[in-house]
Amino acid sequence: MSVPERAARCGAILFTDLVGFTAYTDMHGDLAAVDVLDRQSSLVAAAIGGGGRIVKELGDGLMLWFDELDTGLSSTQAILESVAEARDAADFPLSVRMGMHVGDVIERGDDIVGHAVNIAARVADLAGPGELLVTDEVLRSLDDSGNAAAFRPVGPTRVKGVAEPIWLHRLAT
Amino acid sequence: MTDDAPARFGYRPIMVPTSETAVSTVRVTTESAAVHVTADADLHTVVAERLPMVVDQSTATIDSTSTSVDLRVPEGMDLVIGTSSGRVQITGSVGSVAVVTTSGKVEIDDAASLDVRTNSGRVIVANSRGEARVISGSGKVEIDHCGAADVTTTSGRIVLRDVAGTARAHCASGKVDITMAGAHDVGAETVSGRISISLPEGTRALIDTLSAGTVAVAGEHDCVVTARSGSGKVDVSTR
């Protein structure tokens, strides 16, 4: 069997996660939970416009891909603002937390796979409600743009399979 | 042990004089180890026994594979600690503290400010002179005194006492207890879990809860208290 050649693409991977979704589902039921997931998808899709794409849903979270880091960051800020506005208007019940990493991925149909994807998922796990955490690699990629000043250091974390610790930063709000 | 203490167990500890190197931050990364840092007012060096330490300008970095990291630092030292699992204990008075861990209890005596993130470990803080930011998955978070507080847990109880700044607490399923030291804004939210907020006597708070609606105060208010619980009781009181 021949293995098709696949080229790696470099870009930004973003994971979103709904804070308290399990407890919300337990209290309000499956139908209400599905409504929340649908609402999250529509809020995120509207916020990113054509700047990126939702790769797939993962439980109560989304995985997104951006060809350009700058676009990814501006879209992420738009998502945070959009969710905050919806919550203020009692139009969305939960907070969203997010994690971003940049790196190479392999496209597999509409999906993307690679170690960078695993790292981005781990980063999102450590974010608080309404917070964006990014890796050192994201910040290093921003050095020339001046956007790095908007981030504050958080600390190092370990990811299975990665020898070196991964340093995290949060978007200051 | 003093700064020039003799070597123990047949080896000599690594000591970095902070006055000569202007070390102000110690970074510790381990895969799976208990980390214990002791701040000592009489100490002028970073003392790391049996640990590899690299000093670069103002930062001393320890990347250890040991199962136990034991450090002694001068008071006021900033600490950045990352570990996969293992208890993190900081004794004495230190500067800003950042801890990221997957699991393991985190205990902090006295810090200028702190940012602690853990997936499943209890977090106990005696005093944070500035902001205390804690994000925990399933562990209880307990802070005896702090400036501003911003605490999130998924399923762990949140107990904040003597909060001397803005307080934010977010818990998916667990109780939230907040005792304010002064008239500062409070935001507390649970999906399912009781919320209890205690304000100092005489505080004129604009209270906003789902069950009671917005309770207006006559004249000016000192602070805004917002509490949202999906299914739990909300109790706002003065003492």
Short mmCIF file of C-alpha atoms in Angstrom, two decimals:
data_model
loop_
_atom_site.label_atom_id
_atom_site.label_comp_id
_atom_site.label_asym_id
_atom_site.label_seq_id
_atom_site.Cartn_x
_atom_site.Cartn_y
_atom_site.Cartn_z
CA MET A 1 0.00 0.00 0.00
CA SER A 2 1.47 3.35 -0.93
CA VAL A 3 1.43 6.12 1.63
CA PRO A 4 0.28 9.42 0.15
CA GLU A 5 2.61 12.33 0.63
CA ARG A 6 1.31 14.91 3.04
CA ALA A 7 2.83 18.34 3.45
CA ALA A 8 2.98 20.01 6.85
CA ARG A 9 1.32 23.38 7.22
CA CYS A 10 2.27 25.94 9.79
CA GLY A 11 -0.37 28.03 11.50
CA ALA A 12 -2.21 28.71 14.72
CA ILE A 13 -4.38 26.14 16.51
CA LEU A 14 -7.03 27.35 18.95
CA PHE A 15 -9.06 25.25 21.35
CA THR A 16 -12.16 26.57 23.09
CA ASP A 17 -13.83 24.97 26.08
CA LEU A 18 -17.06 25.78 27.87
CA VAL A 19 -16.54 26.24 31.60
CA GLY A 20 -19.12 24.32 33.64
CA PHE A 21 -20.77 22.58 30.70
CA THR A 22 -21.09 19.21 32.47
CA ALA A 23 -22.79 20.77 35.49
CA TYR A 24 -25.02 22.83 33.18
CA THR A 25 -26.09 19.69 31.29
CA ASP A 26 -26.76 17.87 34.53
CA MET A 27 -29.01 20.68 35.72
CA HIS A 28 -30.78 21.77 32.53
CA GLY A 29 -30.82 18.59 30.47
CA ASP A 30 -29.55 17.46 27.10
CA LEU A 31 -31.74 19.68 24.93
CA ALA A 32 -30.60 22.84 26.70
CA ALA A 33 -27.02 21.64 26.43
CA VAL A 34 -27.33 21.17 22.69
CA ASP A 35 -28.71 24.69 22.42
CA VAL A 36 -25.61 25.98 24.22
CA LEU A 37 -23.31 24.09 21.84
CA ASP A 38 -25.18 25.46 18.82
CA ARG A 39 -25.00 28.96 20.24
CA GLN A 40 -21.28 28.62 20.90
CA SER A 41 -20.67 27.52 17.33
CA SER A 42 -22.67 30.41 15.91
CA LEU A 43 -20.99 32.98 18.17
CA VAL A 44 -17.54 31.68 17.25
CA ALA A 45 -18.29 31.42 13.54
CA ALA A 46 -19.59 34.99 13.48
CA ALA A 47 -16.58 36.27 15.42
CA ILE A 48 -13.91 34.70 13.20
CA GLY A 49 -15.63 35.57 9.93
CA GLY A 50 -13.49 34.31 7.06
CA GLY A 51 -10.24 34.62 8.99
CA GLY A 52 -10.09 31.01 10.08
CA ARG A 53 -12.17 27.90 10.27
CA ILE A 54 -13.79 25.66 12.84
CA VAL A 55 -12.10 22.33 12.26
CA LYS A 56 -14.42 20.31 14.48
CA GLU A 57 -16.35 20.07 17.70
CA LEU A 58 -14.76 18.16 20.54
CA GLY A 59 -17.22 17.56 23.34
CA ASP A 60 -18.15 21.00 24.59
CA GLY A 61 -15.24 22.66 22.84
CA LEU A 62 -14.15 23.64 19.37
CA MET A 63 -10.89 23.26 17.51
CA LEU A 64 -10.05 26.11 15.15
CA TRP A 65 -7.34 26.68 12.60
CA PHE A 66 -5.82 29.95 11.40
CA ASP A 67 -3.31 30.23 8.56
CA GLU A 68 -2.02 33.48 10.07
CA LEU A 69 -1.29 33.99 13.74
CA ASP A 70 -2.27 37.65 13.72
CA THR A 71 -5.65 36.74 12.30
CA GLY A 72 -5.99 34.01 14.89
CA LEU A 73 -5.33 36.40 17.75
CA SER A 74 -7.68 39.10 16.52
CA SER A 75 -10.35 36.44 15.97
CA THR A 76 -9.76 35.09 19.45
CA GLN A 77 -10.26 38.51 20.96
CA ALA A 78 -13.44 38.86 18.91
CA ILE A 79 -14.67 35.53 20.34
CA LEU A 80 -13.96 36.65 23.89
CA GLU A 81 -15.80 39.92 23.35
CA SER A 82 -18.70 38.24 21.61
CA VAL A 83 -19.20 35.69 24.39
CA ALA A 84 -18.86 38.36 27.09
CA GLU A 85 -21.51 40.49 25.37
CA ALA A 86 -23.83 37.50 25.02
CA ARG A 87 -23.39 36.66 28.70
CA ASP A 88 -24.06 40.26 29.73
CA ALA A 89 -27.25 40.14 27.69
CA ALA A 90 -28.23 36.82 29.33
CA ASP A 91 -28.04 35.31 25.86
CA PHE A 92 -25.35 32.74 26.72
CA PRO A 93 -25.03 30.98 30.07
CA LEU A 94 -21.40 29.85 30.22
CA SER A 95 -17.89 31.24 29.95
CA VAL A 96 -15.39 30.16 27.35
CA ARG A 97 -11.73 29.48 27.98
CA MET A 98 -9.18 29.13 25.23
CA GLY A 99 -5.67 27.93 24.48
CA MET A 100 -3.51 28.66 21.44
CA HIS A 101 -0.30 27.26 20.02
CA VAL A 102 1.49 27.67 16.70
CA GLY A 103 3.17 24.86 14.84
CA ASP A 104 3.10 22.40 12.01
CA VAL A 105 0.08 20.20 11.38
CA ILE A 106 -0.86 17.63 8.79
CA GLU A 107 -4.21 17.99 7.05
CA ARG A 108 -6.31 14.84 6.97
CA GLY A 109 -9.43 15.65 5.04
CA ASP A 110 -10.99 18.55 6.91
CA ASP A 111 -9.19 17.56 10.09
CA ILE A 112 -5.71 18.53 11.25
CA VAL A 113 -3.41 16.33 13.28
CA GLY A 114 -0.02 16.71 14.86
CA HIS A 115 1.78 17.29 18.10
CA ALA A 116 1.06 21.01 17.95
CA VAL A 117 -2.64 20.15 18.19
CA ASN A 118 -2.08 18.16 21.38
CA ILE A 119 -0.18 21.04 22.93
CA ALA A 120 -2.89 23.57 22.11
CA ALA A 121 -5.48 21.31 23.76
CA ARG A 122 -3.40 21.02 26.91
CA VAL A 123 -2.97 24.81 27.05
CA ALA A 124 -6.73 25.38 26.94
CA ASP A 125 -7.16 23.04 29.91
CA LEU A 126 -5.22 25.46 32.09
CA ALA A 127 -7.07 28.65 31.14
CA GLY A 128 -9.64 30.34 33.32
CA PRO A 129 -13.10 31.59 32.27
CA GLY A 130 -12.88 34.28 29.62
CA GLU A 131 -9.14 33.78 29.38
CA LEU A 132 -6.77 33.07 26.51
CA LEU A 133 -3.55 31.22 27.26
CA VAL A 134 -0.83 30.94 24.64
CA THR A 135 2.53 29.20 24.44
CA ASP A 136 5.97 30.75 24.23
CA GLU A 137 6.01 29.89 20.53
CA VAL A 138 3.03 32.17 19.97
CA LEU A 139 4.75 35.03 21.74
CA ARG A 140 8.01 34.49 19.89
CA SER A 141 6.11 34.65 16.62
CA LEU A 142 4.68 37.99 17.71
CA ASP A 143 7.95 39.64 18.58
CA ASP A 144 7.94 41.92 15.57
CA SER A 145 4.30 42.93 15.79
CA GLY A 146 4.31 44.48 19.27
CA ASN A 147 1.28 42.44 20.29
CA ALA A 148 3.43 40.47 22.72
CA ALA A 149 3.11 43.31 25.23
CA ALA A 150 -0.51 42.35 25.76
CA PHE A 151 0.49 39.06 27.39
CA ARG A 152 1.61 38.27 30.95
CA PRO A 153 3.73 35.26 31.92
CA VAL A 154 1.96 32.40 33.69
CA GLY A 155 4.55 29.65 34.07
CA PRO A 156 5.77 26.37 32.66
CA THR A 157 3.73 23.25 32.12
CA ARG A 158 4.67 19.76 31.10
CA VAL A 159 3.05 17.98 28.20
CA LYS A 160 3.36 14.24 27.73
CA GLY A 161 5.85 13.47 25.02
CA VAL A 162 7.52 16.88 25.11
CA ALA A 163 10.91 16.88 26.77
CA GLU A 164 11.09 20.58 27.50
CA PRO A 165 8.57 22.47 29.61
CA ILE A 166 6.13 24.65 27.70
CA TRP A 167 5.90 28.21 28.93
CA LEU A 168 2.47 29.78 29.08
CA HIS A 169 1.29 33.38 28.87
CA ARG A 170 -2.14 34.88 29.35
CA LEU A 171 -3.78 37.67 27.46
CA ALA A 172 -4.11 40.49 29.96
CA THR A 173 -7.64 41.85 30.20
CA MET B 1 21.88 25.66 57.64
CA THR B 2 23.60 29.02 57.03
CA ASP B 3 24.87 30.45 53.74
CA ASP B 4 28.32 28.94 54.24
CA ALA B 5 27.17 25.72 55.80
CA PRO B 6 29.26 22.65 55.17
CA ALA B 7 28.24 20.12 52.58
CA ARG B 8 25.72 17.51 53.70
CA PHE B 9 25.59 13.88 52.65
CA GLY B 10 29.03 14.16 51.11
CA TYR B 11 28.33 16.87 48.53
CA ARG B 12 28.19 20.62 48.62
CA PRO B 13 24.96 22.46 47.78
CA ILE B 14 24.87 24.88 44.88
CA MET B 15 24.60 28.39 46.23
CA VAL B 16 24.05 31.47 44.12
CA PRO B 17 24.69 34.74 45.95
CA THR B 18 21.80 36.96 44.92
CA SER B 19 23.65 40.17 45.80
CA GLU B 20 26.38 39.40 43.24
CA THR B 21 24.16 38.09 40.48
CA ALA B 22 21.06 40.21 41.13
CA VAL B 23 18.92 37.09 40.96
CA SER B 24 15.33 38.09 41.57
CA THR B 25 13.47 35.13 40.04
CA VAL B 26 13.83 31.40 40.52
CA ARG B 27 12.28 29.14 37.92
CA VAL B 28 11.73 25.47 38.71
CA THR B 29 10.53 22.86 36.26
CA THR B 30 10.18 19.19 37.11
CA GLU B 31 8.32 16.29 35.59
CA SER B 32 7.06 14.73 38.75
CA ALA B 33 8.43 15.96 42.01
CA ALA B 34 7.49 17.50 45.29
CA VAL B 35 8.73 21.08 45.31
CA HIS B 36 9.46 22.79 48.61
CA VAL B 37 10.73 26.35 48.69
CA THR B 38 11.62 28.04 51.94
CA ALA B 39 12.15 31.80 52.09
CA ASP B 40 14.57 32.93 54.75
CA ALA B 41 15.02 36.58 55.81
CA ASP B 42 18.64 35.94 56.78
CA LEU B 43 19.56 34.31 53.53
CA HIS B 44 21.33 36.13 50.67
CA THR B 45 21.80 33.19 48.37
CA VAL B 46 19.67 30.72 46.51
CA VAL B 47 20.52 27.33 47.96
CA ALA B 48 19.74 24.31 45.79
CA GLU B 49 21.04 21.00 46.99
CA ARG B 50 21.77 18.28 44.45
CA LEU B 51 20.02 20.29 41.75
CA PRO B 52 21.29 21.65 38.44
CA MET B 53 20.92 25.44 38.42
CA VAL B 54 21.63 27.84 35.57
CA VAL B 55 21.81 31.56 36.25
CA ASP B 56 21.07 33.95 33.42
CA GLN B 57 21.02 37.61 34.41
CA SER B 58 18.28 37.96 37.05
CA THR B 59 16.86 34.45 36.71
CA ALA B 60 18.06 31.19 38.24
CA THR B 61 16.60 28.17 36.46
CA ILE B 62 16.38 24.66 37.85
CA ASP B 63 15.19 21.94 35.49
CA SER B 64 15.16 18.83 37.60
CA THR B 65 14.43 15.16 37.06
CA SER B 66 14.70 14.49 40.76
CA THR B 67 11.69 13.27 42.73
CA SER B 68 12.16 16.04 45.25
CA VAL B 69 13.18 19.67 44.83
CA ASP B 70 14.15 21.48 48.00
CA LEU B 71 15.20 25.11 47.73
CA ARG B 72 16.05 27.91 50.13
CA VAL B 73 15.77 31.46 48.84
CA PRO B 74 16.00 34.98 50.26
CA GLU B 75 12.70 36.60 51.20
CA GLY B 76 10.92 38.43 48.39
CA MET B 77 12.19 36.13 45.63
CA ASP B 78 9.82 35.70 42.67
CA LEU B 79 9.05 32.05 41.97
CA VAL B 80 7.90 30.30 38.81
CA ILE B 81 7.21 26.60 39.27
CA GLY B 82 5.98 24.02 36.78
CA THR B 83 5.49 20.35 37.59
CA SER B 84 3.34 17.52 36.28
CA SER B 85 2.53 16.08 39.65
CA GLY B 86 3.75 16.48 43.15
CA ARG B 87 3.06 18.71 46.09
CA VAL B 88 4.23 22.33 45.88
CA GLN B 89 4.91 23.98 49.22
CA ILE B 90 6.19 27.53 49.65
CA THR B 91 7.11 28.49 53.17
CA GLY B 92 7.94 32.02 54.29
CA SER B 93 7.50 35.34 52.52
CA VAL B 94 8.19 35.45 48.79
CA GLY B 95 7.53 37.76 45.84
CA SER B 96 5.18 36.90 43.01
CA VAL B 97 4.42 33.20 42.60
CA ALA B 98 3.36 31.32 39.49
CA VAL B 99 2.60 27.60 39.75
CA VAL B 100 1.37 25.31 36.99
CA THR B 101 0.78 21.68 37.93
CA THR B 102 -1.38 18.80 36.78
CA SER B 103 -2.04 17.31 40.17
CA GLY B 104 -0.74 17.86 43.63
CA LYS B 105 -1.54 20.02 46.61
CA VAL B 106 -0.27 23.59 46.48
CA GLU B 107 0.40 25.41 49.74
CA ILE B 108 1.62 29.00 49.93
CA ASP B 109 2.45 30.91 53.10
CA ASP B 110 2.90 34.51 52.03
CA ALA B 111 3.31 35.89 48.50
CA ALA B 112 3.26 39.33 46.91
CA SER B 113 0.82 37.96 44.34
CA LEU B 114 0.09 34.57 42.87
CA ASP B 115 -1.14 32.73 39.81
CA VAL B 116 -1.77 29.03 40.48
CA ARG B 117 -3.19 26.57 37.94
CA THR B 118 -3.84 22.92 38.67
CA ASN B 119 -6.04 20.26 37.14
CA SER B 120 -6.73 18.36 40.33
CA GLY B 121 -5.01 19.62 43.40
CA ARG B 122 -6.11 21.42 46.52
CA VAL B 123 -4.79 24.99 46.82
CA ILE B 124 -4.25 26.54 50.25
CA VAL B 125 -2.97 30.10 50.60
CA ALA B 126 -2.41 31.84 53.91
CA ASN B 127 -1.69 35.29 52.51
CA SER B 128 -1.39 36.98 49.15
CA ARG B 129 -0.50 40.64 49.58
CA GLY B 130 -1.70 41.37 46.04
CA GLU B 131 -3.93 39.60 43.55
CA ALA B 132 -4.58 35.89 43.97
CA ARG B 133 -5.50 34.15 40.74
CA VAL B 134 -6.23 30.44 41.08
CA ILE B 135 -7.64 28.05 38.50
CA SER B 136 -8.31 24.51 39.67
CA GLY B 137 -10.13 21.57 38.21
CA SER B 138 -11.32 19.44 41.07
CA GLY B 139 -9.50 20.69 44.13
CA LYS B 140 -10.75 22.93 46.90
CA VAL B 141 -9.30 26.45 46.93
CA GLU B 142 -8.89 28.14 50.29
CA ILE B 143 -7.36 31.60 50.75
CA ASP B 144 -7.14 33.16 54.20
CA HIS B 145 -6.21 36.68 53.11
CA CYS B 146 -5.59 38.35 49.78
CA GLY B 147 -5.86 41.54 47.81
CA ALA B 148 -8.00 41.05 44.72
CA ALA B 149 -9.10 37.48 44.10
CA ASP B 150 -9.95 35.70 40.87
CA VAL B 151 -10.63 32.02 41.53
CA THR B 152 -12.13 29.34 39.31
CA THR B 153 -12.80 25.69 40.02
CA THR B 154 -14.70 23.06 38.10
CA SER B 155 -15.85 20.99 41.04
CA GLY B 156 -13.96 22.23 44.05
CA ARG B 157 -15.27 24.43 46.83
CA ILE B 158 -13.99 28.02 46.97
CA VAL B 159 -13.37 29.67 50.33
CA LEU B 160 -12.04 33.22 50.30
CA ARG B 161 -11.56 35.00 53.62
CA ASP B 162 -10.54 38.57 54.30
CA VAL B 163 -10.53 39.71 50.66
CA ALA B 164 -9.17 43.25 50.45
CA GLY B 165 -9.88 43.89 46.77
CA THR B 166 -12.26 42.95 43.99
CA ALA B 167 -13.37 39.33 44.30
CA ARG B 168 -14.34 37.02 41.46
CA ALA B 169 -15.24 33.40 42.04
CA HIS B 170 -16.46 30.96 39.44
CA CYS B 171 -17.37 27.39 40.28
CA ALA B 172 -19.22 24.86 38.13
CA SER B 173 -20.42 22.58 40.92
CA GLY B 174 -19.34 23.47 44.39
CA LYS B 175 -19.94 25.95 47.17
CA VAL B 176 -18.53 29.46 47.17
CA ASP B 177 -17.89 31.28 50.45
CA ILE B 178 -16.49 34.82 50.32
CA THR B 179 -15.79 37.08 53.26
CA MET B 180 -14.87 40.60 52.22
CA ALA B 181 -12.52 42.76 54.28
CA GLY B 182 -13.76 45.97 52.66
CA ALA B 183 -16.32 47.42 50.30
CA HIS B 184 -15.13 46.04 46.97
CA ASP B 185 -17.02 44.64 44.01
CA VAL B 186 -17.83 40.94 44.14
CA GLY B 187 -18.76 38.61 41.30
CA ALA B 188 -19.64 35.03 42.17
CA GLU B 189 -21.05 32.42 39.86
CA THR B 190 -21.88 28.74 40.16
CA VAL B 191 -23.77 26.43 37.85
CA SER B 192 -24.90 24.35 40.81
CA GLY B 193 -23.72 25.27 44.24
CA ARG B 194 -24.54 27.58 47.12
CA ILE B 195 -23.02 31.07 47.23
CA SER B 196 -22.42 32.87 50.50
CA ILE B 197 -21.00 36.39 50.60
CA SER B 198 -20.28 38.27 53.79
CA LEU B 199 -19.69 42.03 53.71
CA PRO B 200 -18.35 44.30 56.46
CA GLU B 201 -20.99 46.02 58.58
CA GLY B 202 -22.17 49.29 57.09
CA THR B 203 -21.32 48.37 53.51
CA ARG B 204 -23.80 49.90 51.08
CA ALA B 205 -23.86 47.28 48.37
CA LEU B 206 -25.85 47.21 45.18
CA ILE B 207 -26.81 43.54 45.15
CA ASP B 208 -27.69 41.73 41.95
CA THR B 209 -28.88 38.14 42.21
CA LEU B 210 -31.15 36.05 40.05
CA SER B 211 -33.39 35.10 42.96
CA ALA B 212 -33.74 38.55 44.50
CA GLY B 213 -33.20 40.66 41.41
CA THR B 214 -31.33 43.91 41.85
CA VAL B 215 -31.61 45.23 45.39
CA ALA B 216 -31.09 48.96 45.26
CA VAL B 217 -29.57 50.92 48.11
CA ALA B 218 -30.65 54.38 49.15
CA GLY B 219 -28.20 57.00 47.96
CA GLU B 220 -24.72 56.11 46.81
CA HIS B 221 -23.44 52.53 46.93
CA ASP B 222 -19.94 51.46 47.88
CA CYS B 223 -19.74 48.35 45.78
CA VAL B 224 -21.62 46.02 43.46
CA VAL B 225 -22.23 42.41 44.44
CA THR B 226 -23.29 40.12 41.61
CA ALA B 227 -24.10 36.51 42.42
CA ARG B 228 -25.42 33.92 40.01
CA SER B 229 -26.23 30.35 40.92
CA GLY B 230 -28.08 28.04 38.59
CA SER B 231 -29.58 25.92 41.35
CA GLY B 232 -27.99 26.84 44.64
CA LYS B 233 -29.05 29.26 47.34
CA VAL B 234 -27.48 32.73 47.30
CA ASP B 235 -26.89 34.46 50.61
CA VAL B 236 -25.46 37.98 50.87
CA SER B 237 -25.12 39.34 54.38
CA THR B 238 -23.29 41.90 56.48
CA ARG B 239 -21.55 41.15 59.76
#
